[in-house]
Amino acid sequence: NISVTAAEDGIAYFDFASGAGQYIKASARSAEDIEIDGVAGWNIPVDQTYFINCQVDNNFLYNFSGLSNISVKYYDGSEGKFSILYTNTSGELLHSETVFLSGSNKWKTHIFALEDCSYNDGILSNDFRITLEDKDGIGSSPVAFAEVSVFVPEILVSVDCDRPGHVFNSAEGAQFP
């Protein structure tokens, strides 16, 4: 049972400053409200709850198999790291690539292109986590986040060939009216 519903603009999102969004609910037990350079968000400390749970509305995306993008707006402080923890369609718990903060002291956006995130409520009724942990362990510094969004990219296919026609008989040439 696969379900994908187009939102008004095709994007599910959650804004951490307002606590509101479209098709995503987010929660973090130890998040601290923060404002940096006029942008508000949540600061996630390095403690027992070093993650943000994200649940995509099942009417938007559920039991999905294919390419999806998770976009995360974060503050690029002096140190720290984060990744996405998710389940694939086989039920395995996986980490995305890791984003390492570079110290630019600017708000940045990273898009995670996930080939097989199932969006099936597989992490304690959540679809994925933004976490300060990766496959090598937990980071040593808090990270601030402003928003998260999920979208399924459009796939445009362009076909070009030297000899248009069908593939059943190579002796026949293609003819167009």
mmCIF file of C-alpha atoms in Angstrom, residues 6 40-41 51 62 72 96 98 116-117 119 127 143-144:
data_model
loop_
_atom_site.group_PDB
_atom_site.id
_atom_site.type_symbol
_atom_site.label_atom_id
_atom_site.label_comp_id
_atom_site.label_asym_id
_atom_site.label_seq_id
_atom_site.Cartn_x
_atom_site.Cartn_y
_atom_site.Cartn_z
ATOM 1 C CA ALA A 6 0.798 16.253 -3.463
ATOM 2 C CA ALA A 40 14.708 31.259 15.269
ATOM 3 C CA GLY A 41 14.910 27.528 15.754
ATOM 4 C CA PHE A 51 17.626 14.102 18.151
ATOM 5 C CA TYR A 62 3.512 6.506 3.480
ATOM 6 C CA VAL A 72 17.356 20.573 6.784
ATOM 7 C CA SER A 96 22.283 9.041 5.922
ATOM 8 C CA THR A 98 26.897 12.947 7.872
ATOM 9 C CA ASP A 116 14.932 3.977 0.194
ATOM 10 C CA CYS A 117 13.388 5.837 3.159
ATOM 11 C CA TYR A 119 8.132 6.684 5.731
ATOM 12 C CA ASP A 127 9.419 8.378 10.044
ATOM 13 C CA VAL A 143 23.496 21.991 16.688
ATOM 14 C CA ALA A 144 20.735 24.531 15.926
#
